XYZ file of C-alpha atoms in Angstrom:
581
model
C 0.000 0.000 0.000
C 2.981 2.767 0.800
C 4.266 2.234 -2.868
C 0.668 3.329 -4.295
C 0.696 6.286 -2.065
C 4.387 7.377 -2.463
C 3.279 7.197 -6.644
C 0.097 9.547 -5.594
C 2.189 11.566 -3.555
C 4.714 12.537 -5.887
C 1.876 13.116 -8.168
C 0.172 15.484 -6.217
C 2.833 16.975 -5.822
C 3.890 17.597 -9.782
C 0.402 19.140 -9.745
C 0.707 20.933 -6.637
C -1.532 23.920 -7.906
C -4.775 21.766 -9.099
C -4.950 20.242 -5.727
C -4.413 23.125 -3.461
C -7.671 24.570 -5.687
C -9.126 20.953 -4.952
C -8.586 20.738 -0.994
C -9.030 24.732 -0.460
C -12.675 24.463 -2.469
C -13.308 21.433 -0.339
C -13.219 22.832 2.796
C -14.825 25.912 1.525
C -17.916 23.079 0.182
C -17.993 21.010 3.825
C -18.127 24.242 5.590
C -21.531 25.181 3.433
C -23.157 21.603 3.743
C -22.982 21.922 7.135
C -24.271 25.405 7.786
C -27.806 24.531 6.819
C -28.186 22.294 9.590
C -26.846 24.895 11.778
C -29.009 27.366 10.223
C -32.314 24.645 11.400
C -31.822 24.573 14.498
C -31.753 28.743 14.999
C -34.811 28.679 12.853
C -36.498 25.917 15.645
C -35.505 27.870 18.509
C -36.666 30.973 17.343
C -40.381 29.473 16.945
C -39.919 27.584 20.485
C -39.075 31.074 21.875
C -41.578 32.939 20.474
C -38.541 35.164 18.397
C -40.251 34.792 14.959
C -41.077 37.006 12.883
C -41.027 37.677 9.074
C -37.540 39.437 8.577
C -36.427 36.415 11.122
C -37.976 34.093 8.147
C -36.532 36.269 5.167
C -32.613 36.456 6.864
C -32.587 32.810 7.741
C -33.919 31.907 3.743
C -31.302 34.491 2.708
C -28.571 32.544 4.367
C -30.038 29.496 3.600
C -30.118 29.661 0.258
C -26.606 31.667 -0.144
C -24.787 28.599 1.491
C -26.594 26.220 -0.604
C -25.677 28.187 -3.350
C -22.039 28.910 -2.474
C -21.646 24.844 -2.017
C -22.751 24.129 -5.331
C -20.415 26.574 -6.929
C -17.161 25.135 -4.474
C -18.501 21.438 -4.845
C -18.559 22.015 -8.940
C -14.998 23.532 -9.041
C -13.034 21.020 -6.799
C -14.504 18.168 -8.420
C -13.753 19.632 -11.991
C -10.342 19.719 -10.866
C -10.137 16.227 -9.207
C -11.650 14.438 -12.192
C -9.018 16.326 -14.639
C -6.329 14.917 -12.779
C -7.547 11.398 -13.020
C -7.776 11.471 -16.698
C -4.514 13.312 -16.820
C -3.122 10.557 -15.053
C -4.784 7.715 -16.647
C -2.899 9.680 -20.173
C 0.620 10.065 -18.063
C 0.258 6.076 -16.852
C -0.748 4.784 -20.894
C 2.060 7.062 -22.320
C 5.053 5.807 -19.912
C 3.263 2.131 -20.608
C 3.619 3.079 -24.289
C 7.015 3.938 -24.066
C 8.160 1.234 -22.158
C 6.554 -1.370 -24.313
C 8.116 0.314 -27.242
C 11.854 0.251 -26.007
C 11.726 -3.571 -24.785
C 13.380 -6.460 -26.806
C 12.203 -9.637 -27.371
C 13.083 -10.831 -23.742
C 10.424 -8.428 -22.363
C 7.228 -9.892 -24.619
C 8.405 -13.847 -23.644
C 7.790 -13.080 -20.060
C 4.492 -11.062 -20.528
C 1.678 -12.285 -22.696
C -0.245 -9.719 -25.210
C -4.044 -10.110 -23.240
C -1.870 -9.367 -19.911
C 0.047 -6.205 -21.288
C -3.316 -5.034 -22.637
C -5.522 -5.861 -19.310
C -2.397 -3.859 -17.523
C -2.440 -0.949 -19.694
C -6.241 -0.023 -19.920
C -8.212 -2.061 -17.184
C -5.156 -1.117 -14.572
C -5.200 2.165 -15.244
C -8.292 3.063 -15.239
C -8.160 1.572 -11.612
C -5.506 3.762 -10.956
C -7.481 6.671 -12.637
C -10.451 5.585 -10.027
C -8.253 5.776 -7.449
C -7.026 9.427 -7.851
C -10.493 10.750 -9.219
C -13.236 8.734 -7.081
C -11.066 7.907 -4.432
C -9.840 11.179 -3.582
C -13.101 12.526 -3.272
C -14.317 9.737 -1.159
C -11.030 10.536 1.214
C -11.958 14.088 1.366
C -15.865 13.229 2.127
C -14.499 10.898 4.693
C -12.048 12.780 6.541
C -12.852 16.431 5.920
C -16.466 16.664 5.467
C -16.812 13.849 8.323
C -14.368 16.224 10.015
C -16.744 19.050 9.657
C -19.825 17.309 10.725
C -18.629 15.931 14.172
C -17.065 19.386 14.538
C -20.219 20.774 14.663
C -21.753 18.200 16.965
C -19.458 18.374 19.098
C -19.269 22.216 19.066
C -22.538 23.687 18.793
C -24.729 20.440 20.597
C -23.177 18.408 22.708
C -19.159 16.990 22.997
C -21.366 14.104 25.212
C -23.985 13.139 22.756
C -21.330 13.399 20.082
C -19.117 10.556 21.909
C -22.487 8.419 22.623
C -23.181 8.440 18.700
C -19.650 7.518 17.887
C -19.687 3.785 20.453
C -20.168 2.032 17.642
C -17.331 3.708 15.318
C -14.745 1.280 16.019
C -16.367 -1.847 15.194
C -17.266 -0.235 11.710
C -13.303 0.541 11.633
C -12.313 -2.593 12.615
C -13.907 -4.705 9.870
C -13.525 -1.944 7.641
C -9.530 -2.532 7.824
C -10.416 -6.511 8.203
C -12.357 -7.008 4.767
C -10.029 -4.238 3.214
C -7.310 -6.268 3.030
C -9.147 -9.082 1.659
C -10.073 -6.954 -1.261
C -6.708 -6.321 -2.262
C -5.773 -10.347 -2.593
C -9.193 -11.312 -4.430
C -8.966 -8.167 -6.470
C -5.194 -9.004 -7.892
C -6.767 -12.577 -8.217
C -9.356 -10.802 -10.326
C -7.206 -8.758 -12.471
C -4.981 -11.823 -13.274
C -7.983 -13.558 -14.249
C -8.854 -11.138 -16.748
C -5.694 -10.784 -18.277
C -5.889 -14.769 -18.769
C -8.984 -14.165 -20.385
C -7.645 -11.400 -22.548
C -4.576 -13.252 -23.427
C -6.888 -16.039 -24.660
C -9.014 -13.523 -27.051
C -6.074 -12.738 -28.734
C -5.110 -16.082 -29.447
C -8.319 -17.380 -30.741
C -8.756 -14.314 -32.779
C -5.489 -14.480 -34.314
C -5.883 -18.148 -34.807
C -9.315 -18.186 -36.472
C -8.150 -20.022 -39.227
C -6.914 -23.227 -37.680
C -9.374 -23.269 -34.905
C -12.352 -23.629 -38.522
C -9.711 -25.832 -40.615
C -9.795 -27.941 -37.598
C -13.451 -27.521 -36.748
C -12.484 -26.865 -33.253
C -14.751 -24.263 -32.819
C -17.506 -26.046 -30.171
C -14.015 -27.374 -28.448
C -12.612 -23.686 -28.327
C -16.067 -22.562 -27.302
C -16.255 -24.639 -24.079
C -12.649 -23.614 -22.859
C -13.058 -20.055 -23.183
C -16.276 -20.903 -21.362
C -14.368 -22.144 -18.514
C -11.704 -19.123 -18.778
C -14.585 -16.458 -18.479
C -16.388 -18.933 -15.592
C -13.110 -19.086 -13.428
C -13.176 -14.855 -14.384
C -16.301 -14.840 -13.326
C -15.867 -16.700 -10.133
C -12.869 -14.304 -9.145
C -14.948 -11.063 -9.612
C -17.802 -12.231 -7.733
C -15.336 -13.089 -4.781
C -14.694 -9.453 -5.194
C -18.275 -8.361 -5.227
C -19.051 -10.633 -1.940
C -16.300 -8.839 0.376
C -18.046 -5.538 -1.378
C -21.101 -6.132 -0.535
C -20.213 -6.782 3.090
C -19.348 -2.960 3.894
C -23.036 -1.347 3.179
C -25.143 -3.695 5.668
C -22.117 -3.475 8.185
C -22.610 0.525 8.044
C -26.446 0.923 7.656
C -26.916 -1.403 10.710
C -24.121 0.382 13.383
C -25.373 3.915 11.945
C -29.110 2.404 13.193
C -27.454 1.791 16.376
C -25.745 5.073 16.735
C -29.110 6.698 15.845
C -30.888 5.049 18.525
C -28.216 5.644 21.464
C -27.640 9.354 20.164
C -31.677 9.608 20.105
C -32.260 8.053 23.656
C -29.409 10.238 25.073
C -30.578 13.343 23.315
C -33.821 13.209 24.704
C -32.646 12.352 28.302
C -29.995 15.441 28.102
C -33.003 17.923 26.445
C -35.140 16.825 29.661
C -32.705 18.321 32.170
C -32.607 21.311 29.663
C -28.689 21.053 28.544
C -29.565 21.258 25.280
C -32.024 22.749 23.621
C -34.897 20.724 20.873
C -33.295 22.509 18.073
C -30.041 21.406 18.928
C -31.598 17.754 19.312
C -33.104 18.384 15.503
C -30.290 19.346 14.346
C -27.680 16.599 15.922
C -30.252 14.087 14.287
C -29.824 16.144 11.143
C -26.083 15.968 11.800
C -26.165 12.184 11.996
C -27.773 11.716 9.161
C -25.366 13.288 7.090
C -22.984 11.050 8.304
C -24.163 8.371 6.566
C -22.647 9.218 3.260
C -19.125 9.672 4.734
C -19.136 6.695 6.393
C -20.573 4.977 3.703
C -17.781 6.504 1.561
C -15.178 4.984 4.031
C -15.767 1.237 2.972
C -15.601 2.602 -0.625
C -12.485 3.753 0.497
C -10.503 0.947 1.641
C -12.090 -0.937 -1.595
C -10.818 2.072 -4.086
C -7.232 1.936 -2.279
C -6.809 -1.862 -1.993
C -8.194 -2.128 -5.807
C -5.734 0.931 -6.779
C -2.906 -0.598 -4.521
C -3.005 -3.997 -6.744
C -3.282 -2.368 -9.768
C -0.651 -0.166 -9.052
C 1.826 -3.196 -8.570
C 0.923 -5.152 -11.431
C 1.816 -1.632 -13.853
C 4.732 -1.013 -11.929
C 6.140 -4.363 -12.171
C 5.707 -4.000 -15.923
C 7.388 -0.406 -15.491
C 9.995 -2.090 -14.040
C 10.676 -4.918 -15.759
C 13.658 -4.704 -18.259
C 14.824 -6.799 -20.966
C 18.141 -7.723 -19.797
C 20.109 -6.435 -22.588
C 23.386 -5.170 -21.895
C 23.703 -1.464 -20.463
C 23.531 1.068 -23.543
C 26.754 1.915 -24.954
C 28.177 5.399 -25.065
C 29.738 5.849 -28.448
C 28.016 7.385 -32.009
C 27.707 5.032 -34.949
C 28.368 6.931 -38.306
C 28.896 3.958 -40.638
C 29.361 0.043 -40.485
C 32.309 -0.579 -42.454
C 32.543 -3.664 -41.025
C 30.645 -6.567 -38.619
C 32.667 -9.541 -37.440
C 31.801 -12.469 -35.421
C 34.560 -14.132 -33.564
C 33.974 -17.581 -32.045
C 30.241 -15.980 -31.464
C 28.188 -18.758 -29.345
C 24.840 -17.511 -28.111
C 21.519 -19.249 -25.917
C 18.472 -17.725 -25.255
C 17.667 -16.460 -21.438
C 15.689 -19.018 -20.507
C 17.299 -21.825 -22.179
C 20.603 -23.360 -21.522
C 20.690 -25.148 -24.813
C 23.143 -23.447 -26.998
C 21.735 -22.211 -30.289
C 24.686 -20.717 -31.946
C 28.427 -22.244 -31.821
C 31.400 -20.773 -32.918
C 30.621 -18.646 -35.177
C 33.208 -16.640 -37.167
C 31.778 -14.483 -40.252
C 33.302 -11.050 -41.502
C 30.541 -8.896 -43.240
C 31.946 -5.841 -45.276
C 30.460 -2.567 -46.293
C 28.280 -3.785 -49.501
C 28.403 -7.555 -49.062
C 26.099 -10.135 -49.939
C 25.803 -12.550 -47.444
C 23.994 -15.417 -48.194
C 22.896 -17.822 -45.198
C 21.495 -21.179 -45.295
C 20.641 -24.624 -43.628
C 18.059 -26.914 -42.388
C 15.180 -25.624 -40.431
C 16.128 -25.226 -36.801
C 19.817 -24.500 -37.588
C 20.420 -21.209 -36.354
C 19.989 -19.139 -39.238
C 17.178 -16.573 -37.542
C 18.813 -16.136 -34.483
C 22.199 -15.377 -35.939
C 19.969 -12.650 -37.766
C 18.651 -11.380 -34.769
C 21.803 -10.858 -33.302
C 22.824 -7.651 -35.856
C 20.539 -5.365 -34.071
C 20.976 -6.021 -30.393
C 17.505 -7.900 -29.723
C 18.534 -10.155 -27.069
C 21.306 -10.143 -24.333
C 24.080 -11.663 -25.273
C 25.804 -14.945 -23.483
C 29.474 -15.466 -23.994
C 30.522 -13.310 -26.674
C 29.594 -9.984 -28.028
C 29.981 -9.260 -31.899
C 32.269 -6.383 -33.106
C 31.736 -3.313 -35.572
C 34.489 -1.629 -36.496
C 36.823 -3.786 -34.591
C 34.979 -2.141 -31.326
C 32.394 -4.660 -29.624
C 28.827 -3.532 -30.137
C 28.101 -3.094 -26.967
C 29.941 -0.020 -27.024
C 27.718 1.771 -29.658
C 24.216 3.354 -28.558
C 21.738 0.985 -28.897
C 19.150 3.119 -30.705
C 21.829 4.718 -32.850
C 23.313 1.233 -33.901
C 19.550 -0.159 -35.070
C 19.143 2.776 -36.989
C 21.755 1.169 -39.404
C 20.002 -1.916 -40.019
C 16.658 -2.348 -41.421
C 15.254 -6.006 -41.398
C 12.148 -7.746 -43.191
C 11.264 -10.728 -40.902
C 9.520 -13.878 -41.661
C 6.503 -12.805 -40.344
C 5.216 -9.560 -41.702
C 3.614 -7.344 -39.820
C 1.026 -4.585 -41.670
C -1.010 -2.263 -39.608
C -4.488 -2.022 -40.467
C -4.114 1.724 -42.685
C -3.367 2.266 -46.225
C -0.412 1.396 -48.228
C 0.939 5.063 -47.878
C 0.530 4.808 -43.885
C 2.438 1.325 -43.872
C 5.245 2.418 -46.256
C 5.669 5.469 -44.154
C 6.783 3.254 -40.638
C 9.938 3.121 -42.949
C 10.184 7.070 -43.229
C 7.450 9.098 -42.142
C 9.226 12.140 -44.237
C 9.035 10.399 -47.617
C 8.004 12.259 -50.657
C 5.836 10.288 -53.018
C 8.452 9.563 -55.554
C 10.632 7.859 -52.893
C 7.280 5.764 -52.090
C 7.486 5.175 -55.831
C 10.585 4.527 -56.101
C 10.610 1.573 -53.123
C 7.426 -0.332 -54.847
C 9.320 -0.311 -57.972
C 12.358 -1.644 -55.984
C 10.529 -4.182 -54.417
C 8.714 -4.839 -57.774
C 4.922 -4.083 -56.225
C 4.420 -0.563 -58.115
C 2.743 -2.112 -60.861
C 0.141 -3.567 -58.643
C -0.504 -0.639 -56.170
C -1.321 1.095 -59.878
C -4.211 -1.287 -60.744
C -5.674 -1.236 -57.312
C -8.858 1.012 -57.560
C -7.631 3.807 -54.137
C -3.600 3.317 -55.061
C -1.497 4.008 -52.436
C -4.414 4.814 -50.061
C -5.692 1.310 -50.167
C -6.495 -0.143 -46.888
C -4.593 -3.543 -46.430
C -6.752 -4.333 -43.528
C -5.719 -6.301 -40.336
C -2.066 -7.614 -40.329
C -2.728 -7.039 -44.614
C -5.667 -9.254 -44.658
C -6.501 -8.194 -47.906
C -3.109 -8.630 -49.735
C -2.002 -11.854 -50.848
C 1.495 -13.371 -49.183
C 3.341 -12.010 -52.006
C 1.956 -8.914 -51.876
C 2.266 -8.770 -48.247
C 6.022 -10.040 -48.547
C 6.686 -6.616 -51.125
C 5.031 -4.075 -49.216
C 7.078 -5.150 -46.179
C 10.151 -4.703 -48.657
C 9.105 -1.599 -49.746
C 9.374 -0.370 -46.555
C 12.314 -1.588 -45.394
C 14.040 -0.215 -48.271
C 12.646 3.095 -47.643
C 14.668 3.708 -44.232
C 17.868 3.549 -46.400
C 20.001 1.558 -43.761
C 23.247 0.420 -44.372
C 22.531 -3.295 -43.409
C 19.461 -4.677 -44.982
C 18.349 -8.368 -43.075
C 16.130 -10.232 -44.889
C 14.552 -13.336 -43.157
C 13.664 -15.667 -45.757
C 11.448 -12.425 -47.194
C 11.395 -13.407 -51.006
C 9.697 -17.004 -50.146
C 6.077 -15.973 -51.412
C 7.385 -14.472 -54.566
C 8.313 -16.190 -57.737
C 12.152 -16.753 -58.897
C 11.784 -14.208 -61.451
C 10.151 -11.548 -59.179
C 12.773 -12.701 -56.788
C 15.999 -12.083 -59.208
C 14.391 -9.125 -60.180
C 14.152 -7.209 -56.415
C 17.565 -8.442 -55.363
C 18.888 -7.057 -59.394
C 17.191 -3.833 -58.276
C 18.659 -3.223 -55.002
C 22.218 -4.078 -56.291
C 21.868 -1.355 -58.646
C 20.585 1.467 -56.269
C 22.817 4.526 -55.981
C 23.414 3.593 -52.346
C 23.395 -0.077 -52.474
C 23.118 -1.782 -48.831
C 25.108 -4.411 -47.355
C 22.352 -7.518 -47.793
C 22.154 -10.004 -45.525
C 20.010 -13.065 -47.152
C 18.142 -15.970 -45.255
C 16.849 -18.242 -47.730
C 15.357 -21.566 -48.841
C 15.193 -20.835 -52.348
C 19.118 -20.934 -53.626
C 18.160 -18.880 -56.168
C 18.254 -15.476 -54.017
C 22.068 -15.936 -53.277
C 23.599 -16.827 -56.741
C 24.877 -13.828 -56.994
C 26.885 -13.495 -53.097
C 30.034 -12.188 -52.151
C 29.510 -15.532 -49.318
C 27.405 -18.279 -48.223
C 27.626 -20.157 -45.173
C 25.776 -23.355 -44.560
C 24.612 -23.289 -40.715
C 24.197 -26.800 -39.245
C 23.068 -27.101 -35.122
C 24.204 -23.834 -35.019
C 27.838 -23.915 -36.404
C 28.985 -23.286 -40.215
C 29.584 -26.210 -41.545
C 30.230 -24.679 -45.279
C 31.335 -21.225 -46.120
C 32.378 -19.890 -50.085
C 30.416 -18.977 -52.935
C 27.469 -20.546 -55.193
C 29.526 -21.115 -57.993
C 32.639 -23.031 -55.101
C 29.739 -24.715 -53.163
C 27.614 -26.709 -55.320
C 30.993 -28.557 -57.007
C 31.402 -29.485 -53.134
C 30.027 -32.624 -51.650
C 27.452 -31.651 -48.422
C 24.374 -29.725 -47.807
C 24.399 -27.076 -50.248
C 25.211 -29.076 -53.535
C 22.448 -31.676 -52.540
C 19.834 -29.098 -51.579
C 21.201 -27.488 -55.299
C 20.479 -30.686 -56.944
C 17.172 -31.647 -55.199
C 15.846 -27.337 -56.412
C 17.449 -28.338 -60.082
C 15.412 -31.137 -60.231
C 11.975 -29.415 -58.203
C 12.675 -26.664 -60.980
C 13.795 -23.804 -59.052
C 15.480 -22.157 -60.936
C 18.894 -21.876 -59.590
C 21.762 -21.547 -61.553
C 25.784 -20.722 -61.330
């Protein structure tokens, strides 16, 4: 609970102005709801003493209605101003989310799922939100306006009634603090839950497909069935400790209402306080009610805020592992070596890379090949800094990479993974990820590089063609070109493709590799491929095998030698694949 409130407290205090309006128009709103009551009990008294008249009647309507109207005004401001700060936090919380998300690696999105993230950075937050907006102004109803009232109890009735009503007070406190802390265990439960459930939404969703070609949809049904039940479940454990607070508080109010009644009476009989005073205590006590109805919504908003609170700040604080950013400015690759390079993921011990030495020069064509599982993607990945490293750390430049900053080295190297990712906008939006500053010639001029131009022409809206979700409505070749395109516009000086040409012809695929040799500013290509065809024309190939080269040269050197390559060149000659010396 003390990290929630150190988080609020440093808030409040970033926005130190807004809330001083917020408390100082509080107190200025309490003080006004309260002098009514006050106001009753003169107006009794008068008519018990015979002191009433009709400018008695017009002063005490005049005040009367200028407090009512003064609390409206103060009650209007200081909630204004409360409920701006929690949507200004609920922006601040989504935008350092944002930003997090946004600078992790790989690492980061293995331990949390896409549902959770998602359930963390809108249902969480709004929580948080709650918290600040709602449960502010319940605090301030609680403890200042509560304040207020049994100031005036005590102060203008009776400091002995006032302790009679409040008997029952600490039993109301006592299972207020109780159930509280139930709230916050169920409610993290709850939230968990949800992001489960979330988690599986995505899934299904994204895996629409296979769940029909399988006709697993009644199967798929039922589980998420169960996922939402065991939600469900959680929530209403929530809802039960909730619904504990209001009978708890109607029932000791009753109580405190009948011993402040009976005592009342017995102290208005041997005249220490007057029947206006008794009125207005009884007034008094009922506008208690809200307050301390407002303090079990209270404990609820704080334990609920509290859990949300650590579930975004463990994401806040969760890193990727990578290796500390280096210091040094990258103004060209001339060069990117691996020496003896062996590599594992984090969380497996299993070595995926071994011994790896490779030289890559300014405006080489690497070609890299070998069975599935061999290595080939995760050599890729290592170019850009994506995941920490284990043993050995590649150089640029002769200087490890480590030493360059991380967001200036990836600026270098522009990659086209296996899986292509399109955002649901038009062609124009998706080419400009690659450079949002591109003219529309240099949009041009990458379709025609990645040989899609032609196409984007016939389509009926052009460039401001919606692909739809992920590029729903482009075919795999299509989607494969468009990703090209804009990779090629970010002009980087390493350009990784991940087996990117695989949904596009040979032809189409000689063609786009032709056209990017013969760009003004050719890049330095790095090739994964299955087709042989794509790397004919390479300065190098190496064969990977369990993560090791097992054969390094050129096409022409490594199809005269006996081992993968010339059988996998053999077995595409006779396929008719196209590849030749």
């Amino acid at each position: 609970m003390k990290n929630i409130f150190a988080y609020l407290w440093s808030y409040f205090k970033q926005h130190k102005g807004r809330y001083t309006v917020v408390v100082t128009f509080m107190l200025v709103a309490s003080a006004m709801y309260v002098a009514p009551t006050y106001l009753i009990r003169l107006f009794i008294d008068a008519i018990l003493q015979d002191d009433f008249n009709h400018g008695t009647l017009l002063f005490y309507t005049g005040l009367f209605l200028g407090s009512i109207l003064v609390a409206y005004l103060t009650e209007f401001v200081w909630n204004y101003y409360l409920f701006i700060g929690s949507y200004d936090m609920q922006r601040k919380l989504r935008g350092e989310m944002m930003g997090h998300f946004l600078k992790m690696s790989p690492p980061f999105y293995h331990r949390f799922r896409t549902g959770d993230l998602m359930t963390r950075a809108n249902d969480d937050v709004q929580v948080m939100g709650m918290t600040i907006g709602y449960g502010l102004m319940v605090f301030l109803n609680t403890s200042v306006y509560l304040a207020f009232i049994v100031g005036m109890m005590a102060v203008t009735v009776s400091w002995k009634l006032t302790l009679i009503a409040l008997i029952p007070m600490p039993f109301l406190a006592y299972f207020i603090f109780k159930w509280g802390s139930l709230v916050d265990a169920k409610f993290t439960e709850a939230q968990n839950a949800v992001s489960e459930m979330n988690s599986e939404v995505l899934e299904i969703i994204d895996g629409i497909r296979v769940v029909r070609a399988f006709g697993l949809e009644s199967a798929t049904t039922s589980q998420f069935n169960e996922k939402t039940g065991e939600t469900l479940a959680k929530n209403n454990e929530v809802s039960e400790i909730d619904s504990r607070f209001g009978p708890l508080i109607t029932i000791l109010l009753a109580i405190s209402f009948v011993m402040s009644f009976g005592a009342g009476a017995f102290l208005v009989a041997k005249q220490e306080i007057t029947v206006g005073a008794m009125v207005s205590f009884q007034v008094y006590l009922g506008m208690v009610v809200w307050p301390m109805i407002s303090a079990g919504d209270l404990v609820n908003v704080m334990q609920q805020g509290a859990a949300s609170w650590r579930r975004i700040s463990e994401v806040l604080h969760t890193g990727d592992g990578l290796e500390k950013d280096g210091q040094h400015k990258l103004a060209t690759v001339d060069t990117f070596r691996f020496q003896q390079f062996s590599f594992r993921y984090p969380e497996s011990s299993r070595p995926v890379l071994n011994a790896v030495d490779l030289t890559i020069a300014k405006g080489d064509i690497i070609g890299i090949v070998g069975k599935t599982g061999s290595g080939k993607t995760t050599l890729l990945r290592q170019f850009g800094h994506h995941y920490p490293y284990s043993d050995q750390v590649p150089f640029i430049n002769e200087h490890l990479l480590t030493d360059y900053q991380t967001d200036d080295l990836r600026q270098k190297f522009a990659e086209v993974p296996q899986e292509h990712t399109l955002f649901s906008r038009t062609i124009r939006e998706n080419l400009l990820f690659g450079d949002a500053n591109a003219t529309e010639e240099q949009l041009w001029q990458a379709l025609e590089t990645a040989c899609f131009a032609a196409e984007v022409r016939e389509m009926k809206d052009g460039l401001e063609t919606m692909v739809g979700e992920k590029g729903v409505s482009l075919s795999g070749g299509q989607k494969q070109r468009l990703s090209l395109a804009r990779a090629f516009l970010r002009n980087s000086e390493f350009l990784l493709l991940d087996d990117a040409l695989s949904a596009v012809d040979a032809k189409t695929e000689q063609s786009i590799i032709e056209n990017l040799r013969n760009l003004e500013q050719s890049p330095t290509l790095v090739i994964i491929t299955h087709r042989l065809s794509a790397i004919t024309q390479a300065n190098k190939i190496i064969v990977l095998e369990d993560g090791g080269i097992i054969q390094r040269g050129r096409h022409a050197e490594l199809i005269t030698q006996p081992g993968w390559y010339q059988e996998q060149y053999h077995h595409q000659q006779i396929k008719g694949g196209g590849v030749h010396v």
